[in-house]
């Protein structure tokens, strides 16, 4: 009986399709690529996945990914603790950090509001955000959720629940990309760029 008939390759393809953005065709290509890899390289991938699942955890303060109780950002005393940037996923932190502009702390919601998908406020780390605002000396909350329906709904909800605490709440600006041409911008993007204008 061949490997294909035994379903060994099929099992791997099925497992790979569980990853985000991986359809069946991509999973097939990956499965057959893994078959051609050296035993050591394949075991290296397996070890890395196992190690991630065994050692990675959520930071007890911001809910980013870390191997320790606190992530490297929360434990860094040189960060500006008066500013808190709220993001949907831990991966968003990496993108913002690459800009080298923001030197405050983060709070990861682990998703965005989507009642139709069962993602209500109690399923996200919103209560934990409120607790941080209560106990820490935070002067500004910068909401950096995605510029889509779920992200906007989440931003509005957070803005409302934080009103009693008299903390400054801002939303990241979005609009035209650097080097972009106004002529080719869609109406929504251009509208957001005009709304997010600033004095020069």
mmCIF file with all atom_site columns, C-alpha atoms in Angstrom:
data_model
loop_
_atom_site.group_PDB
_atom_site.id
_atom_site.type_symbol
_atom_site.label_atom_id
_atom_site.label_alt_id
_atom_site.label_comp_id
_atom_site.label_asym_id
_atom_site.label_entity_id
_atom_site.label_seq_id
_atom_site.pdbx_PDB_ins_code
_atom_site.Cartn_x
_atom_site.Cartn_y
_atom_site.Cartn_z
_atom_site.occupancy
_atom_site.B_iso_or_equiv
_atom_site.pdbx_formal_charge
_atom_site.auth_seq_id
_atom_site.auth_comp_id
_atom_site.auth_asym_id
_atom_site.auth_atom_id
_atom_site.pdbx_PDB_model_num
ATOM 1   C CA . UNK A 1 1   ? 0.000   0.000  0.000  1.00 0.00 ? 1   UNK A CA 1
ATOM 2   C CA . UNK A 1 2   ? 1.443   3.419  -0.990 1.00 0.00 ? 2   UNK A CA 1
ATOM 3   C CA . UNK A 1 3   ? 1.886   6.459  1.266  1.00 0.00 ? 3   UNK A CA 1
ATOM 4   C CA . UNK A 1 4   ? -0.943  8.189  -0.590 1.00 0.00 ? 4   UNK A CA 1
ATOM 5   C CA . UNK A 1 5   ? -3.252  5.221  -0.096 1.00 0.00 ? 5   UNK A CA 1
ATOM 6   C CA . UNK A 1 6   ? -2.447  5.045  3.614  1.00 0.00 ? 6   UNK A CA 1
ATOM 7   C CA . UNK A 1 7   ? -3.494  8.661  3.908  1.00 0.00 ? 7   UNK A CA 1
ATOM 8   C CA . UNK A 1 8   ? -0.250  9.865  5.549  1.00 0.00 ? 8   UNK A CA 1
ATOM 9   C CA . UNK A 1 9   ? 0.159   12.699 3.048  1.00 0.00 ? 9   UNK A CA 1
ATOM 10  C CA . UNK A 1 10  ? -3.572  13.386 3.100  1.00 0.00 ? 10  UNK A CA 1
ATOM 11  C CA . UNK A 1 11  ? -3.467  13.713 6.900  1.00 0.00 ? 11  UNK A CA 1
ATOM 12  C CA . UNK A 1 12  ? -0.691  16.311 6.650  1.00 0.00 ? 12  UNK A CA 1
ATOM 13  C CA . UNK A 1 13  ? -2.573  18.229 3.939  1.00 0.00 ? 13  UNK A CA 1
ATOM 14  C CA . UNK A 1 14  ? -5.683  18.295 6.129  1.00 0.00 ? 14  UNK A CA 1
ATOM 15  C CA . UNK A 1 15  ? -3.698  19.585 9.112  1.00 0.00 ? 15  UNK A CA 1
ATOM 16  C CA . UNK A 1 16  ? -1.966  22.289 7.043  1.00 0.00 ? 16  UNK A CA 1
ATOM 17  C CA . UNK A 1 17  ? -5.314  23.636 5.786  1.00 0.00 ? 17  UNK A CA 1
ATOM 18  C CA . UNK A 1 18  ? -6.112  24.537 9.412  1.00 0.00 ? 18  UNK A CA 1
ATOM 19  C CA . UNK A 1 19  ? -3.539  27.341 9.158  1.00 0.00 ? 19  UNK A CA 1
ATOM 20  C CA . UNK A 1 20  ? -4.895  30.787 8.173  1.00 0.00 ? 20  UNK A CA 1
ATOM 21  C CA . UNK A 1 21  ? -4.534  31.606 4.484  1.00 0.00 ? 21  UNK A CA 1
ATOM 22  C CA . UNK A 1 22  ? -3.629  28.026 3.540  1.00 0.00 ? 22  UNK A CA 1
ATOM 23  C CA . UNK A 1 23  ? -6.024  26.460 1.047  1.00 0.00 ? 23  UNK A CA 1
ATOM 24  C CA . UNK A 1 24  ? -5.914  22.864 -0.165 1.00 0.00 ? 24  UNK A CA 1
ATOM 25  C CA . UNK A 1 25  ? -3.613  23.531 -3.145 1.00 0.00 ? 25  UNK A CA 1
ATOM 26  C CA . UNK A 1 26  ? -1.085  25.415 -1.021 1.00 0.00 ? 26  UNK A CA 1
ATOM 27  C CA . UNK A 1 27  ? -1.299  22.677 1.628  1.00 0.00 ? 27  UNK A CA 1
ATOM 28  C CA . UNK A 1 28  ? -0.543  20.052 -1.041 1.00 0.00 ? 28  UNK A CA 1
ATOM 29  C CA . UNK A 1 29  ? 2.515   21.993 -2.236 1.00 0.00 ? 29  UNK A CA 1
ATOM 30  C CA . UNK A 1 30  ? 3.756   22.371 1.337  1.00 0.00 ? 30  UNK A CA 1
ATOM 31  C CA . UNK A 1 31  ? 3.173   18.693 2.114  1.00 0.00 ? 31  UNK A CA 1
ATOM 32  C CA . UNK A 1 32  ? 5.164   17.525 -0.905 1.00 0.00 ? 32  UNK A CA 1
ATOM 33  C CA . UNK A 1 33  ? 7.890   20.091 -0.174 1.00 0.00 ? 33  UNK A CA 1
ATOM 34  C CA . UNK A 1 34  ? 8.180   18.723 3.379  1.00 0.00 ? 34  UNK A CA 1
ATOM 35  C CA . UNK A 1 35  ? 8.558   15.235 1.869  1.00 0.00 ? 35  UNK A CA 1
ATOM 36  C CA . UNK A 1 36  ? 11.621  16.429 -0.064 1.00 0.00 ? 36  UNK A CA 1
ATOM 37  C CA . UNK A 1 37  ? 13.222  18.106 2.965  1.00 0.00 ? 37  UNK A CA 1
ATOM 38  C CA . UNK A 1 38  ? 16.027  16.487 4.892  1.00 0.00 ? 38  UNK A CA 1
ATOM 39  C CA . UNK A 1 39  ? 15.013  14.577 8.012  1.00 0.00 ? 39  UNK A CA 1
ATOM 40  C CA . UNK A 1 40  ? 16.850  17.139 10.159 1.00 0.00 ? 40  UNK A CA 1
ATOM 41  C CA . UNK A 1 41  ? 15.075  20.151 8.599  1.00 0.00 ? 41  UNK A CA 1
ATOM 42  C CA . UNK A 1 42  ? 11.661  18.510 8.962  1.00 0.00 ? 42  UNK A CA 1
ATOM 43  C CA . UNK A 1 43  ? 12.404  17.639 12.594 1.00 0.00 ? 43  UNK A CA 1
ATOM 44  C CA . UNK A 1 44  ? 13.581  21.227 13.143 1.00 0.00 ? 44  UNK A CA 1
ATOM 45  C CA . UNK A 1 45  ? 10.174  22.561 12.083 1.00 0.00 ? 45  UNK A CA 1
ATOM 46  C CA . UNK A 1 46  ? 8.438   20.011 14.298 1.00 0.00 ? 46  UNK A CA 1
ATOM 47  C CA . UNK A 1 47  ? 10.629  20.935 17.291 1.00 0.00 ? 47  UNK A CA 1
ATOM 48  C CA . UNK A 1 48  ? 10.019  24.668 16.769 1.00 0.00 ? 48  UNK A CA 1
ATOM 49  C CA . UNK A 1 49  ? 6.231   24.157 16.738 1.00 0.00 ? 49  UNK A CA 1
ATOM 50  C CA . UNK A 1 50  ? 6.338   21.966 19.857 1.00 0.00 ? 50  UNK A CA 1
ATOM 51  C CA . UNK A 1 51  ? 8.595   24.446 21.665 1.00 0.00 ? 51  UNK A CA 1
ATOM 52  C CA . UNK A 1 52  ? 6.264   27.318 20.774 1.00 0.00 ? 52  UNK A CA 1
ATOM 53  C CA . UNK A 1 53  ? 3.236   25.464 22.138 1.00 0.00 ? 53  UNK A CA 1
ATOM 54  C CA . UNK A 1 54  ? 5.079   24.408 25.303 1.00 0.00 ? 54  UNK A CA 1
ATOM 55  C CA . UNK A 1 55  ? 6.797   27.687 26.212 1.00 0.00 ? 55  UNK A CA 1
ATOM 56  C CA . UNK A 1 56  ? 4.792   30.558 24.708 1.00 0.00 ? 56  UNK A CA 1
ATOM 57  C CA . UNK A 1 57  ? 2.199   32.274 26.882 1.00 0.00 ? 57  UNK A CA 1
ATOM 58  C CA . UNK A 1 58  ? 0.331   35.558 27.092 1.00 0.00 ? 58  UNK A CA 1
ATOM 59  C CA . UNK A 1 59  ? 1.998   38.425 28.942 1.00 0.00 ? 59  UNK A CA 1
ATOM 60  C CA . UNK A 1 60  ? 0.039   38.952 32.176 1.00 0.00 ? 60  UNK A CA 1
ATOM 61  C CA . UNK A 1 61  ? -0.025  42.706 31.569 1.00 0.00 ? 61  UNK A CA 1
ATOM 62  C CA . UNK A 1 62  ? -0.592  43.327 27.846 1.00 0.00 ? 62  UNK A CA 1
ATOM 63  C CA . UNK A 1 63  ? -1.511  39.840 26.482 1.00 0.00 ? 63  UNK A CA 1
ATOM 64  C CA . UNK A 1 64  ? 1.216   39.796 23.860 1.00 0.00 ? 64  UNK A CA 1
ATOM 65  C CA . UNK A 1 65  ? 3.186   36.583 23.332 1.00 0.00 ? 65  UNK A CA 1
ATOM 66  C CA . UNK A 1 66  ? 6.114   35.916 25.657 1.00 0.00 ? 66  UNK A CA 1
ATOM 67  C CA . UNK A 1 67  ? 8.099   33.123 27.272 1.00 0.00 ? 67  UNK A CA 1
ATOM 68  C CA . UNK A 1 68  ? 8.080   34.931 30.620 1.00 0.00 ? 68  UNK A CA 1
ATOM 69  C CA . UNK A 1 69  ? 5.511   36.380 32.995 1.00 0.00 ? 69  UNK A CA 1
ATOM 70  C CA . UNK A 1 70  ? 5.989   39.822 31.416 1.00 0.00 ? 70  UNK A CA 1
ATOM 71  C CA . UNK A 1 71  ? 6.945   40.499 27.799 1.00 0.00 ? 71  UNK A CA 1
ATOM 72  C CA . UNK A 1 72  ? 10.097  42.450 26.923 1.00 0.00 ? 72  UNK A CA 1
ATOM 73  C CA . UNK A 1 73  ? 8.105   45.654 26.326 1.00 0.00 ? 73  UNK A CA 1
ATOM 74  C CA . UNK A 1 74  ? 6.134   45.600 29.593 1.00 0.00 ? 74  UNK A CA 1
ATOM 75  C CA . UNK A 1 75  ? 9.306   44.846 31.562 1.00 0.00 ? 75  UNK A CA 1
ATOM 76  C CA . UNK A 1 76  ? 11.264  47.653 29.863 1.00 0.00 ? 76  UNK A CA 1
ATOM 77  C CA . UNK A 1 77  ? 11.427  50.624 32.264 1.00 0.00 ? 77  UNK A CA 1
ATOM 78  C CA . UNK A 1 78  ? 12.494  53.008 29.491 1.00 0.00 ? 78  UNK A CA 1
ATOM 79  C CA . UNK A 1 79  ? 9.074   52.777 27.793 1.00 0.00 ? 79  UNK A CA 1
ATOM 80  C CA . UNK A 1 80  ? 6.618   55.669 28.188 1.00 0.00 ? 80  UNK A CA 1
ATOM 81  C CA . UNK A 1 81  ? 4.036   54.255 30.603 1.00 0.00 ? 81  UNK A CA 1
ATOM 82  C CA . UNK A 1 82  ? 1.644   57.166 30.130 1.00 0.00 ? 82  UNK A CA 1
ATOM 83  C CA . UNK A 1 83  ? 0.724   55.993 26.605 1.00 0.00 ? 83  UNK A CA 1
ATOM 84  C CA . UNK A 1 84  ? -1.081  52.741 25.819 1.00 0.00 ? 84  UNK A CA 1
ATOM 85  C CA . UNK A 1 85  ? -1.617  51.520 22.263 1.00 0.00 ? 85  UNK A CA 1
ATOM 86  C CA . UNK A 1 86  ? -4.559  49.126 21.865 1.00 0.00 ? 86  UNK A CA 1
ATOM 87  C CA . UNK A 1 87  ? -4.237  46.524 19.092 1.00 0.00 ? 87  UNK A CA 1
ATOM 88  C CA . UNK A 1 88  ? -6.239  43.498 17.995 1.00 0.00 ? 88  UNK A CA 1
ATOM 89  C CA . UNK A 1 89  ? -3.492  40.863 17.761 1.00 0.00 ? 89  UNK A CA 1
ATOM 90  C CA . UNK A 1 90  ? 0.073   40.351 19.074 1.00 0.00 ? 90  UNK A CA 1
ATOM 91  C CA . UNK A 1 91  ? 1.368   40.472 15.478 1.00 0.00 ? 91  UNK A CA 1
ATOM 92  C CA . UNK A 1 92  ? 0.180   44.110 15.248 1.00 0.00 ? 92  UNK A CA 1
ATOM 93  C CA . UNK A 1 93  ? 2.791   45.058 17.856 1.00 0.00 ? 93  UNK A CA 1
ATOM 94  C CA . UNK A 1 94  ? 5.624   43.865 15.604 1.00 0.00 ? 94  UNK A CA 1
ATOM 95  C CA . UNK A 1 95  ? 4.423   46.102 12.768 1.00 0.00 ? 95  UNK A CA 1
ATOM 96  C CA . UNK A 1 96  ? 4.130   49.198 14.987 1.00 0.00 ? 96  UNK A CA 1
ATOM 97  C CA . UNK A 1 97  ? 7.490   48.520 16.648 1.00 0.00 ? 97  UNK A CA 1
ATOM 98  C CA . UNK A 1 98  ? 9.183   48.425 13.234 1.00 0.00 ? 98  UNK A CA 1
ATOM 99  C CA . UNK A 1 99  ? 8.224   52.083 12.698 1.00 0.00 ? 99  UNK A CA 1
ATOM 100 C CA . UNK A 1 100 ? 10.435  53.106 15.625 1.00 0.00 ? 100 UNK A CA 1
ATOM 101 C CA . UNK A 1 101 ? 7.946   55.916 16.399 1.00 0.00 ? 101 UNK A CA 1
ATOM 102 C CA . UNK A 1 102 ? 5.940   54.616 19.360 1.00 0.00 ? 102 UNK A CA 1
ATOM 103 C CA . UNK A 1 103 ? 7.693   54.169 22.710 1.00 0.00 ? 103 UNK A CA 1
ATOM 104 C CA . UNK A 1 104 ? 4.715   53.482 24.960 1.00 0.00 ? 104 UNK A CA 1
ATOM 105 C CA . UNK A 1 105 ? 3.091   50.254 26.120 1.00 0.00 ? 105 UNK A CA 1
ATOM 106 C CA . UNK A 1 106 ? 0.546   48.009 24.401 1.00 0.00 ? 106 UNK A CA 1
ATOM 107 C CA . UNK A 1 107 ? -2.689  46.222 25.173 1.00 0.00 ? 107 UNK A CA 1
ATOM 108 C CA . UNK A 1 108 ? -3.751  43.295 22.974 1.00 0.00 ? 108 UNK A CA 1
ATOM 109 C CA . UNK A 1 109 ? -7.491  42.649 22.732 1.00 0.00 ? 109 UNK A CA 1
ATOM 110 C CA . UNK A 1 110 ? -7.023  39.212 21.121 1.00 0.00 ? 110 UNK A CA 1
ATOM 111 C CA . UNK A 1 111 ? -9.621  40.018 18.479 1.00 0.00 ? 111 UNK A CA 1
ATOM 112 C CA . UNK A 1 112 ? -12.204 42.617 17.489 1.00 0.00 ? 112 UNK A CA 1
ATOM 113 C CA . UNK A 1 113 ? -15.891 42.930 18.268 1.00 0.00 ? 113 UNK A CA 1
ATOM 114 C CA . UNK A 1 114 ? -18.054 40.807 15.995 1.00 0.00 ? 114 UNK A CA 1
ATOM 115 C CA . UNK A 1 115 ? -21.361 39.783 17.616 1.00 0.00 ? 115 UNK A CA 1
ATOM 116 C CA . UNK A 1 116 ? -22.282 37.642 14.598 1.00 0.00 ? 116 UNK A CA 1
ATOM 117 C CA . UNK A 1 117 ? -19.137 35.561 15.237 1.00 0.00 ? 117 UNK A CA 1
ATOM 118 C CA . UNK A 1 118 ? -19.749 35.450 18.980 1.00 0.00 ? 118 UNK A CA 1
ATOM 119 C CA . UNK A 1 119 ? -16.960 37.944 19.725 1.00 0.00 ? 119 UNK A CA 1
ATOM 120 C CA . UNK A 1 120 ? -18.670 40.093 22.349 1.00 0.00 ? 120 UNK A CA 1
ATOM 121 C CA . UNK A 1 121 ? -16.836 42.456 24.758 1.00 0.00 ? 121 UNK A CA 1
ATOM 122 C CA . UNK A 1 122 ? -16.536 39.748 27.435 1.00 0.00 ? 122 UNK A CA 1
ATOM 123 C CA . UNK A 1 123 ? -14.660 37.508 24.959 1.00 0.00 ? 123 UNK A CA 1
ATOM 124 C CA . UNK A 1 124 ? -11.968 40.146 24.374 1.00 0.00 ? 124 UNK A CA 1
ATOM 125 C CA . UNK A 1 125 ? -9.464  41.689 26.791 1.00 0.00 ? 125 UNK A CA 1
ATOM 126 C CA . UNK A 1 126 ? -11.556 44.853 27.193 1.00 0.00 ? 126 UNK A CA 1
ATOM 127 C CA . UNK A 1 127 ? -12.279 44.487 30.925 1.00 0.00 ? 127 UNK A CA 1
ATOM 128 C CA . UNK A 1 128 ? -8.545  44.063 31.466 1.00 0.00 ? 128 UNK A CA 1
ATOM 129 C CA . UNK A 1 129 ? -7.968  47.298 29.525 1.00 0.00 ? 129 UNK A CA 1
ATOM 130 C CA . UNK A 1 130 ? -10.372 49.149 31.820 1.00 0.00 ? 130 UNK A CA 1
ATOM 131 C CA . UNK A 1 131 ? -8.555  47.757 34.869 1.00 0.00 ? 131 UNK A CA 1
ATOM 132 C CA . UNK A 1 132 ? -5.223  49.006 33.516 1.00 0.00 ? 132 UNK A CA 1
ATOM 133 C CA . UNK A 1 133 ? -6.680  52.477 33.010 1.00 0.00 ? 133 UNK A CA 1
ATOM 134 C CA . UNK A 1 134 ? -7.992  52.410 36.595 1.00 0.00 ? 134 UNK A CA 1
ATOM 135 C CA . UNK A 1 135 ? -4.740  51.377 38.270 1.00 0.00 ? 135 UNK A CA 1
ATOM 136 C CA . UNK A 1 136 ? -1.997  52.789 36.014 1.00 0.00 ? 136 UNK A CA 1
ATOM 137 C CA . UNK A 1 137 ? -1.027  56.402 35.288 1.00 0.00 ? 137 UNK A CA 1
ATOM 138 C CA . UNK A 1 138 ? -2.169  56.274 31.671 1.00 0.00 ? 138 UNK A CA 1
ATOM 139 C CA . UNK A 1 139 ? -2.760  59.655 30.039 1.00 0.00 ? 139 UNK A CA 1
ATOM 140 C CA . UNK A 1 140 ? -3.508  58.557 26.474 1.00 0.00 ? 140 UNK A CA 1
ATOM 141 C CA . UNK A 1 141 ? -5.083  55.497 24.876 1.00 0.00 ? 141 UNK A CA 1
ATOM 142 C CA . UNK A 1 142 ? -4.174  55.134 21.197 1.00 0.00 ? 142 UNK A CA 1
ATOM 143 C CA . UNK A 1 143 ? -6.625  52.809 19.452 1.00 0.00 ? 143 UNK A CA 1
ATOM 144 C CA . UNK A 1 144 ? -4.908  50.988 16.590 1.00 0.00 ? 144 UNK A CA 1
ATOM 145 C CA . UNK A 1 145 ? -7.575  48.479 15.605 1.00 0.00 ? 145 UNK A CA 1
ATOM 146 C CA . UNK A 1 146 ? -7.969  47.641 11.916 1.00 0.00 ? 146 UNK A CA 1
ATOM 147 C CA . UNK A 1 147 ? -9.737  50.191 9.666  1.00 0.00 ? 147 UNK A CA 1
ATOM 148 C CA . UNK A 1 148 ? -12.660 47.881 8.902  1.00 0.00 ? 148 UNK A CA 1
ATOM 149 C CA . UNK A 1 149 ? -16.182 47.430 10.294 1.00 0.00 ? 149 UNK A CA 1
ATOM 150 C CA . UNK A 1 150 ? -15.072 45.251 13.230 1.00 0.00 ? 150 UNK A CA 1
ATOM 151 C CA . UNK A 1 151 ? -12.131 47.493 14.061 1.00 0.00 ? 151 UNK A CA 1
ATOM 152 C CA . UNK A 1 152 ? -14.262 50.643 13.936 1.00 0.00 ? 152 UNK A CA 1
ATOM 153 C CA . UNK A 1 153 ? -16.961 49.061 16.111 1.00 0.00 ? 153 UNK A CA 1
ATOM 154 C CA . UNK A 1 154 ? -14.309 48.028 18.635 1.00 0.00 ? 154 UNK A CA 1
ATOM 155 C CA . UNK A 1 155 ? -12.734 51.498 18.652 1.00 0.00 ? 155 UNK A CA 1
ATOM 156 C CA . UNK A 1 156 ? -16.101 53.179 19.255 1.00 0.00 ? 156 UNK A CA 1
ATOM 157 C CA . UNK A 1 157 ? -16.971 50.758 22.047 1.00 0.00 ? 157 UNK A CA 1
ATOM 158 C CA . UNK A 1 158 ? -13.644 51.321 23.826 1.00 0.00 ? 158 UNK A CA 1
ATOM 159 C CA . UNK A 1 159 ? -14.031 55.082 23.471 1.00 0.00 ? 159 UNK A CA 1
ATOM 160 C CA . UNK A 1 160 ? -17.462 54.909 25.125 1.00 0.00 ? 160 UNK A CA 1
ATOM 161 C CA . UNK A 1 161 ? -16.489 52.709 28.076 1.00 0.00 ? 161 UNK A CA 1
ATOM 162 C CA . UNK A 1 162 ? -13.412 54.834 28.839 1.00 0.00 ? 162 UNK A CA 1
ATOM 163 C CA . UNK A 1 163 ? -15.290 58.165 28.951 1.00 0.00 ? 163 UNK A CA 1
ATOM 164 C CA . UNK A 1 164 ? -15.896 58.011 32.742 1.00 0.00 ? 164 UNK A CA 1
ATOM 165 C CA . UNK A 1 165 ? -12.124 57.837 33.349 1.00 0.00 ? 165 UNK A CA 1
ATOM 166 C CA . UNK A 1 166 ? -11.335 61.140 31.601 1.00 0.00 ? 166 UNK A CA 1
ATOM 167 C CA . UNK A 1 167 ? -8.368  59.664 29.755 1.00 0.00 ? 167 UNK A CA 1
ATOM 168 C CA . UNK A 1 168 ? -7.426  60.996 26.321 1.00 0.00 ? 168 UNK A CA 1
ATOM 169 C CA . UNK A 1 169 ? -8.520  58.500 23.637 1.00 0.00 ? 169 UNK A CA 1
ATOM 170 C CA . UNK A 1 170 ? -7.123  58.843 20.112 1.00 0.00 ? 170 UNK A CA 1
ATOM 171 C CA . UNK A 1 171 ? -7.437  56.756 16.951 1.00 0.00 ? 171 UNK A CA 1
ATOM 172 C CA . UNK A 1 172 ? -4.549  56.180 14.557 1.00 0.00 ? 172 UNK A CA 1
ATOM 173 C CA . UNK A 1 173 ? -4.933  58.178 11.356 1.00 0.00 ? 173 UNK A CA 1
ATOM 174 C CA . UNK A 1 174 ? -5.248  56.391 8.044  1.00 0.00 ? 174 UNK A CA 1
ATOM 175 C CA . UNK A 1 175 ? -5.588  57.517 4.494  1.00 0.00 ? 175 UNK A CA 1
ATOM 176 C CA . UNK A 1 176 ? -3.219  58.048 1.590  1.00 0.00 ? 176 UNK A CA 1
ATOM 177 C CA . UNK A 1 177 ? 0.037   56.063 1.553  1.00 0.00 ? 177 UNK A CA 1
ATOM 178 C CA . UNK A 1 178 ? 3.356   57.883 1.189  1.00 0.00 ? 178 UNK A CA 1
ATOM 179 C CA . UNK A 1 179 ? 4.105   58.241 -2.515 1.00 0.00 ? 179 UNK A CA 1
ATOM 180 C CA . UNK A 1 180 ? 0.448   57.663 -3.391 1.00 0.00 ? 180 UNK A CA 1
ATOM 181 C CA . UNK A 1 181 ? -1.456  59.621 -6.027 1.00 0.00 ? 181 UNK A CA 1
ATOM 182 C CA . UNK A 1 182 ? -4.743  61.303 -5.032 1.00 0.00 ? 182 UNK A CA 1
ATOM 183 C CA . UNK A 1 183 ? -6.146  60.588 -8.493 1.00 0.00 ? 183 UNK A CA 1
ATOM 184 C CA . UNK A 1 184 ? -6.085  56.837 -7.826 1.00 0.00 ? 184 UNK A CA 1
ATOM 185 C CA . UNK A 1 185 ? -7.388  56.908 -4.240 1.00 0.00 ? 185 UNK A CA 1
ATOM 186 C CA . UNK A 1 186 ? -10.870 55.555 -3.556 1.00 0.00 ? 186 UNK A CA 1
ATOM 187 C CA . UNK A 1 187 ? -13.469 57.818 -1.931 1.00 0.00 ? 187 UNK A CA 1
ATOM 188 C CA . UNK A 1 188 ? -13.344 56.159 1.509  1.00 0.00 ? 188 UNK A CA 1
ATOM 189 C CA . UNK A 1 189 ? -9.538  56.330 1.747  1.00 0.00 ? 189 UNK A CA 1
ATOM 190 C CA . UNK A 1 190 ? -9.454  59.931 0.552  1.00 0.00 ? 190 UNK A CA 1
ATOM 191 C CA . UNK A 1 191 ? -12.272 60.856 2.936  1.00 0.00 ? 191 UNK A CA 1
ATOM 192 C CA . UNK A 1 192 ? -10.386 59.344 5.876  1.00 0.00 ? 192 UNK A CA 1
ATOM 193 C CA . UNK A 1 193 ? -7.239  61.207 4.829  1.00 0.00 ? 193 UNK A CA 1
ATOM 194 C CA . UNK A 1 194 ? -9.146  64.508 4.860  1.00 0.00 ? 194 UNK A CA 1
ATOM 195 C CA . UNK A 1 195 ? -10.741 63.719 8.240  1.00 0.00 ? 195 UNK A CA 1
ATOM 196 C CA . UNK A 1 196 ? -7.332  62.816 9.673  1.00 0.00 ? 196 UNK A CA 1
ATOM 197 C CA . UNK A 1 197 ? -5.654  66.006 8.443  1.00 0.00 ? 197 UNK A CA 1
ATOM 198 C CA . UNK A 1 198 ? -3.278  67.866 10.773 1.00 0.00 ? 198 UNK A CA 1
ATOM 199 C CA . UNK A 1 199 ? -1.798  71.316 10.962 1.00 0.00 ? 199 UNK A CA 1
ATOM 200 C CA . UNK A 1 200 ? 1.634   71.822 9.338  1.00 0.00 ? 200 UNK A CA 1
#
